[in-house]
């Protein structure tokens, strides 16, 4: 076969063009396409320059580690041991507690490195989660049967109205959906954490101030879970019978369990008869469901805070450099970092958005339910009144916290624009212009399965929806009463 006559100069020109094109490659597909290869999987021969920099770092000064050894040490998790402020290290203790309640069955959750995380379909954690899902499904089924029976009954209002008819199925249905979504999240969470860690190592290589996440996560967790525990304690106290309800004050613990079940899980009587064993089961499963109900919001807040804090620290670099002289800023590096962070937000949104949708749907319903109970009170005891106000205030505070802290991502993604606008013409390079265009046109926001975007304006939409649905519920109660 005849070979074309190509001069060495032409070959060299083509090679230089290829190199220039590879260096101008966008940064944002990098992290979304990155995955840690399996043990028997061969690496691709074509790796972009940034992937070479991240996957195979240079040898560390004062050590005998070459690029291959450093890369292997990262896969073994050794460099991550000293990074106490990484997102994975900060959130892992909280996720370990969540696994007690059958959420996110990922193995090695407390390991310092995300490279050690793994998900196995056949393991004790997945078996435990599956068992809890079956139990929650049973509770949801009994609540569904009760809802159908109550809505069709002539004694609808006397039986408690729409609140009693739908409260059980919404509570346990939400917990069932939450447990299933966290179960499906497990393998995706591993990929997200590895990409997140790659982004952190990329940022740390630029010698920026380190993001402090551990104490913030602990503070946020305490501010959400302690009021949740108090609110749930009031709900339990509200359902516990008083000793005066028993003749001669000689009630047994079995009678206490029966009265507690009658007040808190009366909807189960439509399907199954009461027994002491079932009463104890209802007590335990309600605690698991309550934790899932509260942890859903906490999880969304922690993920959003981790992303927003990265934007905050990157904005500080731009704002601080813009005050003195914009010429000392590496605009290309900043653009790549903003692009990498935007890619991570989009990946996190794809993974977490079903849980966000569940969180806002659940909060919207229970705020309307508690407001409906307050407008039509049926109890006059101090415990009932205290429980209503505490529960309603907690729901409002939790919903506002989820909305505002998640909306911080969108706020922080635009915060560097004033510094770019005020940059002198002598320092306004092509990279500065590209960064400005990127920040103005790229919509960095968390969504509820793409149905809605969580910004500050979304808070007004939620308030309007609560008022609208409350009017509908009141009219529905009046119509059913007639």
XYZ file of C-alpha atoms in Angstrom:
482
model
C 0.000 0.000 0.000
C 1.323 3.480 -0.883
C 1.975 5.738 2.074
C 1.266 9.488 1.727
C 4.332 11.668 1.626
C 4.197 13.744 4.853
C 7.080 15.936 5.839
C 8.457 15.904 9.416
C 7.524 19.587 9.710
C 3.841 18.790 9.059
C 3.865 16.042 11.703
C 5.386 18.428 14.253
C 2.767 21.117 13.445
C -0.108 18.663 13.927
C 1.374 17.482 17.198
C 1.592 21.055 18.519
C -2.020 21.722 17.499
C -3.160 18.622 19.377
C -1.293 19.692 22.493
C -2.778 23.179 22.390
C -6.283 21.780 21.967
C -5.823 19.404 24.894
C -4.607 22.224 27.141
C -7.596 24.427 26.233
C -9.970 21.614 27.117
C -12.804 22.538 29.483
C -12.253 21.651 33.081
C -15.844 20.819 34.054
C -16.185 17.414 32.308
C -13.135 16.253 34.275
C -14.627 15.505 37.668
C -17.987 14.259 36.405
C -16.264 11.661 34.243
C -13.722 10.628 36.860
C -14.047 7.228 38.473
C -11.654 5.132 40.476
C -10.855 2.015 38.430
C -11.501 -1.406 39.818
C -8.711 -3.789 40.685
C -8.813 -5.669 37.361
C -9.779 -2.659 35.222
C -7.125 -1.176 32.943
C -6.663 2.576 32.805
C -7.431 4.395 29.599
C -4.364 5.311 27.609
C -5.692 8.816 26.813
C -5.694 11.065 29.882
C -6.071 14.825 29.746
C -3.296 16.895 31.373
C -5.397 17.849 34.404
C -6.228 14.191 35.041
C -2.536 13.385 35.008
C -1.930 16.143 37.551
C -4.699 14.910 39.852
C -4.426 11.170 39.452
C -0.641 11.023 39.503
C 0.818 13.826 41.632
C 4.456 14.734 41.600
C 6.871 13.215 44.069
C 6.729 14.846 47.478
C 9.869 16.660 48.623
C 11.888 14.779 51.162
C 10.346 11.413 50.250
C 11.216 8.634 47.858
C 7.668 8.391 46.496
C 7.358 8.707 42.749
C 4.138 9.446 40.847
C 2.949 5.829 40.858
C 3.612 5.366 44.582
C 1.865 8.635 45.471
C -1.138 7.617 43.409
C -1.273 4.212 45.101
C -1.008 5.829 48.520
C -4.016 8.005 47.661
C -5.976 4.918 46.638
C -5.076 3.388 49.987
C -6.399 6.505 51.736
C -3.122 7.554 53.415
C -3.059 11.253 52.364
C -6.626 11.702 53.633
C -5.813 10.734 57.223
C -4.415 14.167 58.105
C -7.179 16.123 56.359
C -9.663 16.380 59.211
C -11.708 19.097 57.477
C -12.599 17.251 54.288
C -16.302 16.897 53.568
C -16.160 13.120 53.907
C -14.398 13.278 57.282
C -16.822 15.936 58.542
C -20.049 14.172 57.567
C -19.018 10.555 58.210
C -19.777 10.546 62.002
C -23.281 11.841 61.275
C -23.825 9.239 58.563
C -22.597 6.534 60.942
C -25.395 7.464 63.354
C -27.875 7.456 60.466
C -26.862 3.898 59.618
C -28.174 2.804 63.027
C -31.597 3.771 61.657
C -31.037 1.829 58.396
C -30.097 4.813 56.215
C -27.362 4.858 53.544
C -25.974 1.289 53.881
C -22.432 2.090 52.729
C -19.555 0.052 54.136
C -16.450 1.675 55.708
C -18.286 4.958 56.247
C -15.824 5.995 59.001
C -12.729 5.309 56.899
C -10.683 8.504 56.373
C -10.619 8.080 52.595
C -13.605 7.894 50.200
C -11.561 5.408 48.175
C -12.382 2.793 50.831
C -16.145 3.276 50.607
C -18.023 0.393 49.051
C -21.563 -0.870 48.623
C -22.477 -4.552 48.620
C -25.944 -5.812 47.808
C -25.370 -8.809 50.061
C -24.224 -7.540 53.444
C -25.516 -7.078 56.977
C -26.241 -3.393 56.390
C -28.279 -3.965 53.239
C -30.168 -6.801 54.940
C -30.947 -4.554 57.902
C -32.094 -1.733 55.616
C -34.280 -4.131 53.626
C -35.882 -5.418 56.830
C -36.688 -1.858 57.953
C -38.150 -1.098 54.509
C -40.461 -4.118 54.849
C -41.583 -2.959 58.303
C -42.216 0.580 57.080
C -44.155 -0.813 54.127
C -46.408 -2.708 56.542
C -47.071 0.491 58.503
C -47.747 2.427 55.299
C -50.165 -0.262 54.106
C -52.165 -0.205 57.340
C -52.279 3.607 57.216
C -53.472 3.481 53.592
C -56.330 1.111 54.455
C -57.312 3.383 57.338
C -57.273 6.454 55.077
C -59.604 4.857 52.529
C -61.965 3.663 55.260
C -62.034 7.027 57.054
C -62.505 9.195 53.967
C -65.529 7.109 52.931
C -67.072 6.990 56.410
C -70.102 9.046 57.441
C -68.360 9.823 60.737
C -65.472 11.574 58.953
C -65.435 14.634 61.216
C -65.970 12.668 64.418
C -63.103 10.353 63.458
C -60.696 13.295 63.355
C -61.140 14.672 59.855
C -58.489 14.794 57.177
C -55.670 15.143 59.720
C -56.377 11.753 61.299
C -57.197 10.156 57.948
C -53.952 11.108 56.198
C -51.486 11.688 59.059
C -50.387 8.068 59.351
C -49.848 7.402 55.666
C -47.948 10.663 55.162
C -45.687 10.041 58.154
C -44.837 6.410 57.408
C -45.041 6.884 53.646
C -42.454 9.648 53.920
C -40.194 7.430 56.042
C -40.599 4.545 53.602
C -39.727 6.742 50.627
C -36.811 8.292 52.516
C -35.323 4.912 53.435
C -35.713 3.662 49.852
C -34.129 6.820 48.426
C -31.158 6.595 50.800
C -30.807 2.920 49.867
C -30.683 3.854 46.163
C -28.308 6.710 46.994
C -25.661 4.399 48.504
C -23.714 3.461 45.319
C -24.128 6.974 43.885
C -22.883 8.481 47.134
C -19.576 6.634 46.779
C -18.961 8.087 43.308
C -19.965 11.559 44.504
C -17.612 11.411 47.492
C -14.654 10.346 45.356
C -15.304 13.202 42.953
C -15.740 15.583 45.890
C -12.401 14.476 47.330
C -10.686 15.002 43.974
C -12.070 18.543 43.899
C -10.804 19.175 47.450
C -7.313 17.955 46.593
C -7.363 20.145 43.494
C -8.254 23.190 45.615
C -5.801 22.314 48.401
C -2.953 22.192 45.882
C -3.481 25.939 45.309
C -2.665 26.737 48.970
C -5.991 28.417 49.679
C -7.267 28.763 53.261
C -8.752 25.451 54.344
C -12.511 25.148 54.634
C -13.599 24.363 58.202
C -16.551 21.989 58.111
C -16.409 19.725 61.179
C -17.586 22.170 63.836
C -20.172 23.658 61.475
C -21.643 20.237 60.753
C -21.779 19.382 64.445
C -23.447 22.713 65.242
C -26.029 22.312 62.464
C -26.755 18.737 63.529
C -27.296 19.811 67.133
C -29.565 22.685 66.092
C -31.757 20.340 64.038
C -31.774 17.109 66.047
C -32.046 18.477 69.612
C -35.299 20.384 68.896
C -36.481 17.331 66.955
C -35.858 15.135 70.001
C -37.728 17.579 72.248
C -40.659 17.754 69.831
C -40.856 13.971 69.624
C -40.621 13.677 73.415
C -43.650 15.954 73.723
C -45.553 13.807 71.235
C -44.762 10.693 73.300
C -45.737 12.392 76.577
C -48.966 13.525 74.942
C -49.855 9.908 74.151
C -48.812 8.382 77.508
C -51.835 7.790 79.773
C -52.089 9.477 83.154
C -52.136 7.283 86.254
C -55.544 8.730 87.149
C -57.034 6.932 84.150
C -56.620 3.586 85.909
C -58.811 2.522 88.825
C -56.892 2.397 92.106
C -53.761 3.508 90.182
C -52.738 -0.097 89.550
C -52.342 -0.060 85.764
C -49.850 -2.560 84.363
C -47.255 -1.752 81.725
C -49.302 -3.712 79.186
C -52.230 -1.356 79.741
C -49.918 1.610 79.315
C -48.718 0.174 75.980
C -52.301 -0.394 74.847
C -53.433 3.161 75.646
C -50.275 4.606 74.055
C -50.938 2.606 70.878
C -54.590 3.659 70.868
C -53.594 7.333 70.975
C -50.649 7.261 68.587
C -51.380 4.363 66.187
C -55.146 4.009 66.215
C -55.113 3.712 62.418
C -53.645 0.207 62.701
C -56.856 -1.114 64.286
C -58.535 -0.971 60.874
C -56.279 -3.767 59.615
C -54.903 -5.731 62.593
C -55.962 -6.327 66.160
C -53.906 -4.976 69.021
C -51.391 -7.092 70.883
C -48.652 -6.151 73.305
C -45.959 -7.310 70.875
C -47.425 -5.118 68.138
C -47.591 -2.188 70.552
C -43.871 -2.516 71.281
C -43.192 -2.870 67.544
C -45.148 0.324 66.816
C -43.153 2.164 69.476
C -39.801 1.098 67.980
C -40.678 1.627 64.315
C -42.067 5.079 65.078
C -38.660 6.097 66.441
C -36.948 4.937 63.242
C -39.519 6.778 61.122
C -39.130 9.946 63.191
C -35.353 9.946 62.757
C -35.701 9.463 58.988
C -38.232 12.300 58.869
C -35.780 14.712 60.530
C -32.570 13.402 58.975
C -33.876 14.004 55.450
C -33.777 17.757 56.037
C -30.475 17.569 57.922
C -28.822 15.662 55.077
C -29.895 18.252 52.499
C -28.587 21.049 54.732
C -25.185 19.396 55.257
C -24.598 18.701 51.562
C -25.630 22.252 50.650
C -23.416 23.743 53.368
C -20.405 21.762 52.161
C -20.820 23.132 48.633
C -21.647 26.694 49.702
C -18.576 26.890 51.962
C -16.335 25.979 49.031
C -17.839 28.805 47.004
C -17.462 31.150 49.982
C -13.723 30.503 50.342
C -13.154 30.790 46.592
C -15.056 34.088 46.552
C -12.829 35.399 49.348
C -9.786 34.830 47.133
C -11.348 36.863 44.312
C -12.717 39.627 46.552
C -9.453 39.984 48.493
C -7.367 40.072 45.319
C -9.759 42.510 43.661
C -9.382 45.060 46.457
C -5.626 45.414 45.948
C -4.737 44.673 42.341
C -6.486 42.241 40.005
C -3.214 41.546 38.218
C -2.029 39.287 41.048
C -4.902 36.845 40.446
C -4.513 33.779 38.268
C -7.783 34.161 36.358
C -7.373 30.949 34.399
C -6.899 28.931 37.558
C -9.890 30.644 39.181
C -12.054 29.942 36.152
C -11.114 26.277 36.224
C -11.881 26.072 39.933
C -15.275 27.738 39.554
C -16.036 25.389 36.671
C -14.976 22.334 38.674
C -17.129 23.449 41.603
C -20.093 24.081 39.306
C -19.700 20.581 37.892
C -19.685 19.127 41.404
C -22.876 21.029 42.322
C -24.631 19.643 39.249
C -23.489 16.126 40.088
C -24.643 16.514 43.688
C -27.993 17.844 42.489
C -28.504 14.837 40.229
C -27.835 12.542 43.174
C -29.623 14.375 46.001
C -32.555 16.028 44.160
C -35.068 13.198 44.875
C -34.383 13.610 48.604
C -34.806 17.389 48.270
C -38.203 16.897 46.629
C -39.257 14.511 49.397
C -38.055 16.954 52.059
C -40.052 19.926 50.789
C -43.169 17.865 50.063
C -43.081 16.440 53.566
C -42.525 19.825 55.232
C -45.280 21.455 53.204
C -47.822 18.814 54.207
C -47.021 18.736 57.920
C -47.009 22.531 58.236
C -50.482 22.593 56.689
C -51.552 19.713 58.946
C -50.357 21.367 62.150
C -51.896 24.676 61.126
C -55.183 22.888 60.441
C -55.057 21.254 63.878
C -54.416 24.653 65.454
C -57.384 26.236 63.686
C -59.670 23.427 64.854
C -58.328 22.367 68.299
C -59.853 19.339 69.977
C -57.793 19.214 73.176
C -57.506 21.734 75.986
C -54.720 20.183 78.060
C -51.482 22.057 78.627
C -49.454 19.237 77.067
C -51.563 19.328 73.882
C -51.242 23.107 73.576
C -47.506 23.044 74.276
C -46.995 20.243 71.762
C -48.885 22.106 69.036
C -46.899 25.330 69.385
C -43.562 23.508 69.736
C -44.221 21.257 66.752
C -45.461 24.086 64.541
C -42.516 26.346 65.425
C -40.066 23.498 64.819
C -41.556 22.712 61.395
C -41.447 26.353 60.335
C -37.865 26.773 61.556
C -36.693 23.589 59.887
C -38.301 24.472 56.557
C -36.817 27.974 56.611
C -33.382 26.532 57.461
C -33.476 24.012 54.622
C -34.557 26.647 52.124
C -32.094 29.383 53.089
C -29.061 27.137 53.610
C -29.672 25.349 50.314
C -30.213 28.682 48.539
C -26.739 29.772 49.745
C -25.222 27.799 46.870
C -26.939 30.018 44.314
C -26.096 33.157 46.313
C -22.411 32.302 46.697
C -22.030 31.331 43.017
C -22.685 34.967 41.987
C -20.837 36.727 44.800
C -17.554 37.183 42.914
C -19.130 39.142 40.048
C -18.800 42.635 41.663
C -15.036 42.129 41.998
C -14.825 41.134 38.330
C -16.925 44.132 37.246
C -14.602 46.506 39.130
C -11.454 44.981 37.643
C -9.348 47.632 35.788
C -9.154 47.426 32.006
C -5.397 46.856 32.175
C -5.958 43.613 34.122
C -9.127 42.490 32.319
C -7.818 39.549 30.282
C -9.583 36.985 28.122
C -9.652 34.593 31.076
C -11.315 37.274 33.214
C -13.952 37.755 30.543
C -14.526 34.008 30.288
C -14.954 33.760 34.055
C -17.424 36.654 34.036
C -19.449 35.022 31.263
C -19.331 31.702 33.065
C -20.594 33.090 36.385
C -23.387 35.134 34.793
C -24.701 32.436 32.448
C -24.187 29.277 34.503
C -27.174 28.559 36.768
C -25.659 26.932 39.857
C -28.570 25.812 42.016
C -29.963 22.774 43.791
C -33.346 21.539 42.600
C -36.148 19.264 43.651
C -35.828 16.692 40.877
C -35.757 19.619 38.378
C -39.331 20.599 39.345
C -38.195 23.706 41.216
C -34.956 25.543 41.931
C -34.088 26.480 45.495
C -33.250 30.178 45.662
C -34.190 32.885 48.145
C -37.248 33.732 46.062
C -38.414 30.150 46.490
C -39.173 30.935 50.146
C -42.015 33.228 49.054
C -43.372 30.512 46.780
C -43.408 28.046 49.689
C -45.260 30.533 51.915
C -47.853 31.131 49.209
C -48.313 27.404 48.680
C -48.869 26.847 52.420
C -51.629 29.478 52.515
C -53.269 28.074 49.385
C -53.268 24.472 50.571
C -54.483 25.512 54.019
C -57.575 27.124 52.505
C -58.166 23.992 50.416
C -57.884 21.739 53.490
C -60.326 23.872 55.471
C -62.839 23.808 52.625
C -62.380 20.051 52.251
C -63.065 19.498 55.946
C -66.235 21.616 55.745
C -67.414 19.812 52.607
C -66.847 16.380 54.147
C -68.686 17.462 57.312
C -71.792 18.186 55.261
